[in-house]
Coordinates of C-alpha atoms in Angstrom, one line a residue:
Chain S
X75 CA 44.4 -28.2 49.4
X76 CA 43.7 -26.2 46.1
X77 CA 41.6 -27.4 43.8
X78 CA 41.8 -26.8 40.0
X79 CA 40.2 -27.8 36.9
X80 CA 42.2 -27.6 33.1
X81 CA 41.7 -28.5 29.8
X82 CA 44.6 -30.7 29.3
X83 CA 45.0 -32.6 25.6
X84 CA 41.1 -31.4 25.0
X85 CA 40.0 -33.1 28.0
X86 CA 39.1 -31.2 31.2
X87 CA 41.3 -32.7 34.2
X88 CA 40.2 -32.0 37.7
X89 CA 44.1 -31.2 39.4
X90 CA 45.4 -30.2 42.5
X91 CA 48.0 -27.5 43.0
X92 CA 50.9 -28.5 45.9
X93 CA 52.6 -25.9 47.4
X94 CA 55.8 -27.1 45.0
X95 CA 53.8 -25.6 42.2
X96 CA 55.4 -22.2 42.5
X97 CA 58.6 -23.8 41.9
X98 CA 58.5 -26.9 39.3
X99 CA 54.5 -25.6 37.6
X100 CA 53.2 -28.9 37.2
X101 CA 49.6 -29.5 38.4
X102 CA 49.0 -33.0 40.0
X103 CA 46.0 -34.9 38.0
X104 CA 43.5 -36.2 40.9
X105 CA 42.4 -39.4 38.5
X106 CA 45.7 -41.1 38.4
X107 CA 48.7 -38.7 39.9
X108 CA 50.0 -37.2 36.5
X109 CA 52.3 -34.1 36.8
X110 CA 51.3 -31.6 34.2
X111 CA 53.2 -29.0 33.1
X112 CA 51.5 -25.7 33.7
X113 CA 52.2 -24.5 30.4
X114 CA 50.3 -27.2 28.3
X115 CA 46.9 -26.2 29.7
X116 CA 44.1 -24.2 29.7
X117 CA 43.2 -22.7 33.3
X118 CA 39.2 -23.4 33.4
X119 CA 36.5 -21.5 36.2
X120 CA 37.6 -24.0 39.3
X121 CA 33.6 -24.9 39.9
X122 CA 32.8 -27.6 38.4
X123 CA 28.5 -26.8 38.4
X124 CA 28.4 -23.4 39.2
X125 CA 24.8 -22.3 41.0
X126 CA 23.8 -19.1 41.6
X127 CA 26.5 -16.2 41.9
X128 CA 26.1 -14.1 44.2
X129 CA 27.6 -10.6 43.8
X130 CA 28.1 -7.7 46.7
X131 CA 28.0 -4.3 45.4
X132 CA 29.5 -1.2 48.0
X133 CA 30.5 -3.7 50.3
X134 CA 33.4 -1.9 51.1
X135 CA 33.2 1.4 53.2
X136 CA 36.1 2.7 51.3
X137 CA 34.9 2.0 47.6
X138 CA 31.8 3.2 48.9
X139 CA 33.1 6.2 49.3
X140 CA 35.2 6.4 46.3
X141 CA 31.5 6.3 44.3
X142 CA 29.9 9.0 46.4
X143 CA 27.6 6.6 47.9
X144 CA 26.7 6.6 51.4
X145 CA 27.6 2.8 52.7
X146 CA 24.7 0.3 52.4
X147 CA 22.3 -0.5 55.8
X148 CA 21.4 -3.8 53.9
X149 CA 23.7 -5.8 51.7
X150 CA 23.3 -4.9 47.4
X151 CA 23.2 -8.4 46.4
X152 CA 23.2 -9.1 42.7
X153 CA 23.2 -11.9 40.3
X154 CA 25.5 -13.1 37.8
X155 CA 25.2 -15.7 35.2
X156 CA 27.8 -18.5 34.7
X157 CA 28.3 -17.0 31.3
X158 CA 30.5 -14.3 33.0
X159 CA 33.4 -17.0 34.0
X160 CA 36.1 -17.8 32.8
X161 CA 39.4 -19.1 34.5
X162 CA 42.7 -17.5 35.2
X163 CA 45.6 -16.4 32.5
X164 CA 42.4 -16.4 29.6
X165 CA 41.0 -13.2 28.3
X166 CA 38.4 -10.7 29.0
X167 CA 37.4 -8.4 26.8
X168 CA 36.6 -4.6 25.9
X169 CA 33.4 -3.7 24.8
X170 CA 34.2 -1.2 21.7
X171 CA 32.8 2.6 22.5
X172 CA 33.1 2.6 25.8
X173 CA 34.9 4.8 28.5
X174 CA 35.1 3.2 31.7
X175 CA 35.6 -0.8 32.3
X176 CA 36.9 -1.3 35.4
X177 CA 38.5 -4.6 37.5
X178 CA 37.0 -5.3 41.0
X179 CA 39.1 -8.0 42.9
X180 CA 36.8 -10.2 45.2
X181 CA 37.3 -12.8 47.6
X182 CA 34.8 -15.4 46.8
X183 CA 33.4 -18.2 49.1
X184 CA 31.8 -21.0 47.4
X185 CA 28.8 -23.4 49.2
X186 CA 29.7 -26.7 50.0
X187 CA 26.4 -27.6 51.8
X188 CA 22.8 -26.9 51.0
X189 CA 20.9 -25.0 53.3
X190 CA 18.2 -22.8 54.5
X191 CA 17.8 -20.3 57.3
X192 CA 21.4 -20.6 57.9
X193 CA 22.4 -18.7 61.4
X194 CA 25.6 -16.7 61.3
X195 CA 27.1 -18.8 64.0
X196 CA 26.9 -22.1 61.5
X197 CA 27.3 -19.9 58.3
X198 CA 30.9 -21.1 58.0
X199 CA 30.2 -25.0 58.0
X200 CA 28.4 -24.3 54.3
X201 CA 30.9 -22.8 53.1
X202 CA 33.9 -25.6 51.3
X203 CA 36.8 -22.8 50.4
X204 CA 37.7 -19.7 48.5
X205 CA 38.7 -18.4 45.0
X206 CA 39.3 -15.0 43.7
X207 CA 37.2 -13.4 40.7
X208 CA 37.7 -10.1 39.1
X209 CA 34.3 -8.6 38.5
X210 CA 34.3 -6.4 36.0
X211 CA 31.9 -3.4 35.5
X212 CA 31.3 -1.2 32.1
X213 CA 30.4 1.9 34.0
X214 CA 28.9 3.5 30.9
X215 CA 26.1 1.0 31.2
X216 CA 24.8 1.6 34.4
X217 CA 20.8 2.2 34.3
X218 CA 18.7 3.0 37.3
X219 CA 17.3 -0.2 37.0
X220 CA 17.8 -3.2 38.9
X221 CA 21.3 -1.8 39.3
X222 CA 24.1 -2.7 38.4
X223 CA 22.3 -4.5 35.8
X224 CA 23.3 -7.5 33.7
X225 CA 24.1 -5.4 31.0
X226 CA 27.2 -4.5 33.5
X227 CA 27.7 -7.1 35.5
X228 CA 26.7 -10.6 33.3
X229 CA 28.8 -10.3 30.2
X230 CA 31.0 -13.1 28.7
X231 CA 34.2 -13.8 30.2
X232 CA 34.2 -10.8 32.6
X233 CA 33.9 -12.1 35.3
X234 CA 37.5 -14.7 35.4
X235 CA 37.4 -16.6 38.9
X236 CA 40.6 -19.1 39.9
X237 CA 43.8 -20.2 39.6
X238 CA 41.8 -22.8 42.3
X239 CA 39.2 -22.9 45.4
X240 CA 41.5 -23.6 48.5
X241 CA 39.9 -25.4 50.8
X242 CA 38.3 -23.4 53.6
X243 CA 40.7 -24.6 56.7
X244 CA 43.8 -24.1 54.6
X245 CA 43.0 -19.9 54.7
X246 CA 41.5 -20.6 58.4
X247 CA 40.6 -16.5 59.5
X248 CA 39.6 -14.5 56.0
X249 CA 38.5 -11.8 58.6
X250 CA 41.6 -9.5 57.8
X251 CA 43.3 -10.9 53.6
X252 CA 44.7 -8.5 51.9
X253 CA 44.0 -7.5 48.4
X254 CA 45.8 -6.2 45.4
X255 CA 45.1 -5.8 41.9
X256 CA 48.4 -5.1 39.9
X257 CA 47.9 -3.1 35.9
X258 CA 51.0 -4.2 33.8
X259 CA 52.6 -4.4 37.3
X260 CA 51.5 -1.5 38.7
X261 CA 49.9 -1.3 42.3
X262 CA 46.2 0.0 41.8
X263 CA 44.1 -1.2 44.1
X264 CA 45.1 -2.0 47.8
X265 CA 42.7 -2.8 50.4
X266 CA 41.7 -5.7 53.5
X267 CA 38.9 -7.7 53.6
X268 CA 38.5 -6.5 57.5
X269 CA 37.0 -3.0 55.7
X270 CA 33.8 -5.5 54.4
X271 CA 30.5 -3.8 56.1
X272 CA 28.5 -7.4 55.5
X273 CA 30.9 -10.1 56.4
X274 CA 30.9 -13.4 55.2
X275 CA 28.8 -15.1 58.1
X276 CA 25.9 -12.4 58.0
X277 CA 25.8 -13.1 54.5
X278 CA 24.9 -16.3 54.5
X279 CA 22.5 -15.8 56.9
X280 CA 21.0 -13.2 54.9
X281 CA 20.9 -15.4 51.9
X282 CA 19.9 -17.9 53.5
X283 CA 16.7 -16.6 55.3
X284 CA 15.8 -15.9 51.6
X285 CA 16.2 -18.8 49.5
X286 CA 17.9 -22.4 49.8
X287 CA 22.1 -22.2 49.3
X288 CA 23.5 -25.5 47.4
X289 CA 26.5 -26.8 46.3
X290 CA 28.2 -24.8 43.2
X291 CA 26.9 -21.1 44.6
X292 CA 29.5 -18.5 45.0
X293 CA 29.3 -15.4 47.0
X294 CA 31.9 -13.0 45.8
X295 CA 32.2 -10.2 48.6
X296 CA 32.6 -7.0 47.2
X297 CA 36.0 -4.8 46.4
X298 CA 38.2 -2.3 48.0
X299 CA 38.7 0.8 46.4
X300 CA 40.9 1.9 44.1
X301 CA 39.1 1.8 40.4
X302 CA 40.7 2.0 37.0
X303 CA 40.4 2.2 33.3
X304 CA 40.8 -1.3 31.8
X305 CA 42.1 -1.1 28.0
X306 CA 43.0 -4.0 25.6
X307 CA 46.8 -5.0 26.0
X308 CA 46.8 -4.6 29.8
X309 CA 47.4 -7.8 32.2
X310 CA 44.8 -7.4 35.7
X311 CA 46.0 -9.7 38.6
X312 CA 44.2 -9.4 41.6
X313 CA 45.4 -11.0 44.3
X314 CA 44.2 -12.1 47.7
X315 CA 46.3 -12.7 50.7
X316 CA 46.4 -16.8 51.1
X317 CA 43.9 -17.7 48.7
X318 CA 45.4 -16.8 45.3
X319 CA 46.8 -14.7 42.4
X320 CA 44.3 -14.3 39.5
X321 CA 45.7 -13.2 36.1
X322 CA 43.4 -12.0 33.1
X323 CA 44.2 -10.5 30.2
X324 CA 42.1 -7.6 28.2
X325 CA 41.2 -8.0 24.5
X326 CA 39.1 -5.9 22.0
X327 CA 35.4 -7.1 21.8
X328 CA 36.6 -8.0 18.2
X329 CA 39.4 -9.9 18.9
X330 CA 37.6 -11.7 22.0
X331 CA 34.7 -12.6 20.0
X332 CA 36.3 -13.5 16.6
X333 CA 34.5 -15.0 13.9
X334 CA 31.1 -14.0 15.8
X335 CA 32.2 -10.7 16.2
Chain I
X187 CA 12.6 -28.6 45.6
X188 CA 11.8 -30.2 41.6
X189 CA 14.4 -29.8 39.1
X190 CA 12.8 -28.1 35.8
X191 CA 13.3 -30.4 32.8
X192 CA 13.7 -27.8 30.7
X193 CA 15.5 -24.9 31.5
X194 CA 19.3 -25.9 32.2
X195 CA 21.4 -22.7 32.6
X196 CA 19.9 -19.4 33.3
X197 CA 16.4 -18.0 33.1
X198 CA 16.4 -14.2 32.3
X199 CA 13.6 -12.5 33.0
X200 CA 12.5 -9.3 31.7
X201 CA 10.5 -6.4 33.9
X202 CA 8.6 -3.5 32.4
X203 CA 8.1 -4.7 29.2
X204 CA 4.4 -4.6 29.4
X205 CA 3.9 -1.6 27.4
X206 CA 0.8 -0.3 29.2
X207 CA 3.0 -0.3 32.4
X208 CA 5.6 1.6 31.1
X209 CA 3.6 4.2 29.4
X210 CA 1.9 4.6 32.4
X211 CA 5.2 4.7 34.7
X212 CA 6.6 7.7 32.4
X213 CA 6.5 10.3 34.9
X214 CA 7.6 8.1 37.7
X215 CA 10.6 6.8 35.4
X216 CA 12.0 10.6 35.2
X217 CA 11.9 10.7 39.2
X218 CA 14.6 10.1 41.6
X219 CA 15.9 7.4 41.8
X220 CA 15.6 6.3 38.1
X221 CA 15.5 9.9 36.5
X222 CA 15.2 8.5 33.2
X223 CA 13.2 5.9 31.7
X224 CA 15.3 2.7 30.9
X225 CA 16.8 2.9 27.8
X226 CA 17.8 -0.9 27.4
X227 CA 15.4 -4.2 28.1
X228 CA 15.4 -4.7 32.3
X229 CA 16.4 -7.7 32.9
X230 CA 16.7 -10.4 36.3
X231 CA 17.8 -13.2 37.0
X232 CA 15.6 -16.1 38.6
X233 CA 18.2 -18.7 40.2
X234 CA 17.7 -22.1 40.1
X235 CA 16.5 -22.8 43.7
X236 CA 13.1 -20.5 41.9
X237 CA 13.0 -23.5 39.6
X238 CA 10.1 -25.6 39.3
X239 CA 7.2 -27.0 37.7
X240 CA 3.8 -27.5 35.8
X241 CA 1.7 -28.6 39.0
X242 CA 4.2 -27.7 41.5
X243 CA 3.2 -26.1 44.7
X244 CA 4.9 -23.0 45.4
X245 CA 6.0 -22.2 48.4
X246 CA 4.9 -19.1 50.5
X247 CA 7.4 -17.0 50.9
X248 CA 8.2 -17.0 55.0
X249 CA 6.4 -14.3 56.8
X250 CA 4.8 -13.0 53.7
X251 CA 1.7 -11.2 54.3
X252 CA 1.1 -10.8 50.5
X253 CA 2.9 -12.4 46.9
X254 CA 1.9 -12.1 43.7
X255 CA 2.4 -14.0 40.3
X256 CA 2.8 -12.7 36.9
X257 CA 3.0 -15.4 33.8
X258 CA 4.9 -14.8 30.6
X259 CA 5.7 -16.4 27.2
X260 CA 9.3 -18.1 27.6
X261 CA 11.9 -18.9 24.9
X262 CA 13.8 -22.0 25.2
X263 CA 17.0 -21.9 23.3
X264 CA 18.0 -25.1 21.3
X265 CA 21.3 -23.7 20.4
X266 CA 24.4 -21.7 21.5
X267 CA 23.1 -18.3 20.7
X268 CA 25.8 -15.6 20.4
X269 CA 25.2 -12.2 19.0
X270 CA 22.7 -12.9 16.3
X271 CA 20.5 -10.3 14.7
X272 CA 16.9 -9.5 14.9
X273 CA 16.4 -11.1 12.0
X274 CA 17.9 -14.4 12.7
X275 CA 17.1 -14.5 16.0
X276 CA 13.6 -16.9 16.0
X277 CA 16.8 -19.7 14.3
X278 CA 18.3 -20.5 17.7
X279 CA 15.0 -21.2 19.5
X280 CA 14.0 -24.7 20.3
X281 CA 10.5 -24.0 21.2
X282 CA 8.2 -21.7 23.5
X283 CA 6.8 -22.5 27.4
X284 CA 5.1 -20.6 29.9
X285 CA 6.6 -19.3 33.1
X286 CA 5.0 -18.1 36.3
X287 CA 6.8 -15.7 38.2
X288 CA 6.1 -15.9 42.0
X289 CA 7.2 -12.8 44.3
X290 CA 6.8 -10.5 46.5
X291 CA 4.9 -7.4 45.7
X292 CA 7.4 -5.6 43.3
X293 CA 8.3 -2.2 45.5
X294 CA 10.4 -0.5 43.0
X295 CA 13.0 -1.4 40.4
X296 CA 16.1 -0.1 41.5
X297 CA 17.7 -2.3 42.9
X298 CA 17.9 -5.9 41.9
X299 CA 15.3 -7.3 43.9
X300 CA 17.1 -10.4 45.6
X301 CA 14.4 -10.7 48.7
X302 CA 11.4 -10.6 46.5
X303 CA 12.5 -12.9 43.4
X304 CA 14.6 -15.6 44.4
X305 CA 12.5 -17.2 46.8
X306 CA 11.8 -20.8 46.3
X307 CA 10.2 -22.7 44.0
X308 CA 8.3 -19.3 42.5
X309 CA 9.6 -19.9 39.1
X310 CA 7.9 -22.6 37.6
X311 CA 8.2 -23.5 33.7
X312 CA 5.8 -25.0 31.4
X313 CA 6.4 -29.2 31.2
X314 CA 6.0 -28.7 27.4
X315 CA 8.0 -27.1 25.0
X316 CA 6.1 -25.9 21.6
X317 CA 6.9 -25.1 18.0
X318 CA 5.6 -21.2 17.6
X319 CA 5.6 -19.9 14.2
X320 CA 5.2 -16.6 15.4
X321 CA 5.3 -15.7 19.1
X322 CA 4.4 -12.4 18.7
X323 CA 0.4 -13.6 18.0
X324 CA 0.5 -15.3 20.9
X325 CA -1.9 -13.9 23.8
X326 CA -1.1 -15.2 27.5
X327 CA -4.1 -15.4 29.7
X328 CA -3.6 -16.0 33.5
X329 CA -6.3 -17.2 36.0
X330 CA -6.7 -17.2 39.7
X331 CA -9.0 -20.4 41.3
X332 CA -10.9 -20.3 37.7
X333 CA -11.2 -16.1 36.9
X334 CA -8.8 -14.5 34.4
X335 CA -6.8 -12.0 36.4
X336 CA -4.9 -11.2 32.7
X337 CA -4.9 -10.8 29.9
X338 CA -1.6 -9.6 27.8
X339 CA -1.0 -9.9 24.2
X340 CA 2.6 -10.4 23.6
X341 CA 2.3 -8.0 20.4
X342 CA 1.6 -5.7 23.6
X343 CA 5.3 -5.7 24.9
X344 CA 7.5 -3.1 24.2
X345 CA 10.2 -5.0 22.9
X346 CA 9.3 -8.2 21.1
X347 CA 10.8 -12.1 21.2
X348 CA 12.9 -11.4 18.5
X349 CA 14.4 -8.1 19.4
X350 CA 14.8 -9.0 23.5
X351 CA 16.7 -12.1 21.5
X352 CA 19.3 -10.5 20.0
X353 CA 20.0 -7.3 22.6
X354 CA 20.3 -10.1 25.1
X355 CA 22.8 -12.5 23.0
X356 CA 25.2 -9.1 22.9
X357 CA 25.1 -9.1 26.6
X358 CA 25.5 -13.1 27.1
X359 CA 25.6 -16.1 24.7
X360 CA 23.1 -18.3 25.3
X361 CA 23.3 -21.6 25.7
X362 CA 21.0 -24.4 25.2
X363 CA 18.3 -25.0 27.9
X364 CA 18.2 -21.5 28.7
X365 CA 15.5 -19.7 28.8
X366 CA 14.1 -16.0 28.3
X367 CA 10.9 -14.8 30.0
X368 CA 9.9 -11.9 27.6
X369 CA 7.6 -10.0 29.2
X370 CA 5.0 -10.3 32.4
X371 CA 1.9 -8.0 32.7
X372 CA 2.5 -4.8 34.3
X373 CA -0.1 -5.3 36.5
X374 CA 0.7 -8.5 38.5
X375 CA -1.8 -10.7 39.8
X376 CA -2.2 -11.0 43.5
X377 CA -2.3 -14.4 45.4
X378 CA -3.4 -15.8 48.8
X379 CA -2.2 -19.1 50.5
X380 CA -3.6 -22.2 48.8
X381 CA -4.7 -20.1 45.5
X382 CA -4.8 -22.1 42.2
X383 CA -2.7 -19.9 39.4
X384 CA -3.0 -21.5 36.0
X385 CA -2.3 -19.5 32.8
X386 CA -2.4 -20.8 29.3
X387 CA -1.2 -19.2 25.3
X388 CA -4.3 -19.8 23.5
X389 CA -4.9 -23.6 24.0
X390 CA -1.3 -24.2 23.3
X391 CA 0.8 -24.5 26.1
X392 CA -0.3 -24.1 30.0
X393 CA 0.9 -23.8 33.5
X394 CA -1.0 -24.6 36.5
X395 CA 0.5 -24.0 40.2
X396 CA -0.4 -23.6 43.6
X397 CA 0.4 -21.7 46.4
X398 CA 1.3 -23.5 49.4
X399 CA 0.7 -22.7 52.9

């Protein structure tokens, strides 16, 4: 089943997406049965709590390669805060004066179950299903410190996660998905989750041996290669086999941030 | 585990802040692999499994021949804080805590250090939050079983509470219940099993953990 949440009539509705949605749009309220038409809400970040998000830098042999770094022996977890979600069709935005923003499609596995000292043969019983995010980077503000830091990678809104988590038996083997991100329709990134160097299971081993996994944490897995100059105007969807098609658009830091701005 | 009453979304830390440290660091900073001394506040994350309290045991980290602690003045935002200046930025705090951070010894600070911070339980925060006038004449003085281990004035950082305020509120609004730690001493404290760690601002506010076994 996929699971979505929207802001429907200024209240957030918890929904589920049937496979008919490709056809009629409606979403299916899980309160009472309601068909809602996709087009009169507001796609939210399908956790309800998010915990702790988990990031995966180079874990890709081929993007690895593409940033002239030699692949990792041990996985380059990061953090992200919550600040950095936001759900599918909204906007992420530009930071002015910059040169390089780039998308980075992920599959993302969410914790279902808490746990500690998790052994890769169990890994997959914490885990409750999969969404897609687009992790964004500013590469012009890489430091040399606890890097990527937040200044990168913890931004508002750039990190959009959705359409919905599908439960983990309805995408069954995630060992070979294939992923695209599309640029005003344009193929520009194309890779296969069966190039990930630290696969889903070792991670939460890994994790695991380290700290206690609970409910609400996300793991997002790292991204192919295939990077590109984001610029305000342009539509990002990145796309993974089975799970989902996340869409985002790109706005100026002035127009994202409005009055504040 | 103990849910922390007071921080409710993220706690951002920030390292090398202690301005002793980083003056003394200066030739290490322009080595590989930094080869340049950090322009911008560092920051980390602790995640909320780190969370806990005033009087909490902390656990050991598994395996752990050696941890060690390092206490710091903490904002706690009252209000959605979104890029506000310097000058406004003291508006959107509630109040002040302390917070103890628990890790393993810090080896570098290159990459984000996952293994050695976001263990369990090692980020307790203060059970109290207090109205500060000004946080920058604050002084936080940490102990180990009853002897001061340090000593650091918060005028000593190189980037005070209201400046680390509103650089961070440009990377991420903040929301309310989240918290900044501004600044740890450079020279962190070490701990053995069953230590007592109890640091205090002055009479004002005060933390008191211990390590477990």
């Amino acid at each position: 089943m996929k699971h979505a949440r929207v802001l429907f009539n200024g209240s957030t509705l918890d929904v589920t997406v049937e496979d008919s949605f490709s056809e009629t749009g409606q979403l299916k309220s899980k309160a009472d049965g309601q068909l809602i038409n996709e087009a009169d809400v507001t796609w939210l970040s399908p956790i309800a709590e998010p915990g702790t998000i988990f990031a995966l830098g180079l874990n890709y042999a081929d993007h690895a390669a593409e940033l002239a770094f030699a692949p990792p022996t041990e996985p380059l977890v990061f953090l992200k805060g919550a600040n950095t979600l936001t759900g599918h069709k909204e906007n992420s935005y530009r930071p002015d004066n910059i040169e390089f923003q780039h998308y980075e499609c992920e599959l993302v596995a969410v914790i279902g179950k808490e746990g500690k000292n998790i052994s890769r043969e169990d890994a997959m019983d914490y885990i409750s299903g999969y969404t897609v995010c687009n992790d964004f980077a500013i590469r012009d503000y890489l430091e040399n410190y606890y890097r990527p830091n937040l200044r990168v990678k913890s931004r508002d809104s750039l990190c959009p996660i959705g359409p919905w988590l599908i439960d983990k038996d309805d995408v069954g083997d995630i060992s070979d998905l294939k992923l695209t991100t599309h640029v005003n329709g344009e193929l520009t990134q194309e890779g296969t989750t069966a190039d990930i160097i630290f696969d889903l299971p070792f991670l939460v081993e890994y994790l695991s041996k380290i700290m206690t996994l609970k409910p609400g944490d996300m793991i997002a897995t790292g991204t192919p290669k295939g990077l590109k100059d984001m610029q305000p105007g342009d539509t990002v969807v990145c796309e993974i086999e089975k799970v989902g098609a996340l869409v985002t658009n790109i706005v100026s830091e002035q127009e994202f941030y409005g009055d504040k701005y | 585990m103990t849910k922390n009453p007071i921080v409710n979304g993220k706690l951002v830390c920030v390292a090398l802040n202690d301005s002793e440290q980083f003056n003394a660091m200066q030739a290490e900073f322009a080595e590989a692999p930094y080869k340049g001394a950090p322009t911008q506040p560092v920051l980390y994350f602790k995640p909320h499994n780190t969370w806990s309290t005033d009087g909490a045991v902390v656990e050991w980290a598994e395996g752990a021949d050696s941890m060690v602690v390092g206490a710091s003045l903490a904002v706690v935002f009252g209000k959605e804080c979104c890029r506000v200046s310097q000058a406004e930025a003291l508006d959107y705090v509630e109040g002040y805590t302390l917070v103890h951070d628990f890790s393993l010894v810090e080896q570098n600070y290159y990459r984000p250090d996952i293994k050695g911070k976001c263990l369990d339980t090692t980020a307790p925060i203060g059970a109290e939050v207090v109205s500060i006038a000004d946080p920058q004449a604050l002084t936080v003085i940490t102990s180990v079983n009853g002897t001061v281990v340090n000593e650091t004035p918060v005028s000593q950082l190189v980037r005070g509470v209201a400046e680390l305020i509103s650089t961070i509120s440009y990377i991420m609004t903040l929301q309310p219940g989240d918290v900044i730690a501004v600044g740890f001493p450079g020279q962190r404290a070490p701990v053995a099993k069953g230590d007592n760690v109890s640091s205090v601002i002055d009479g004002v506010t005060k933390l008191n953990n211990v390590l477990g076994n």
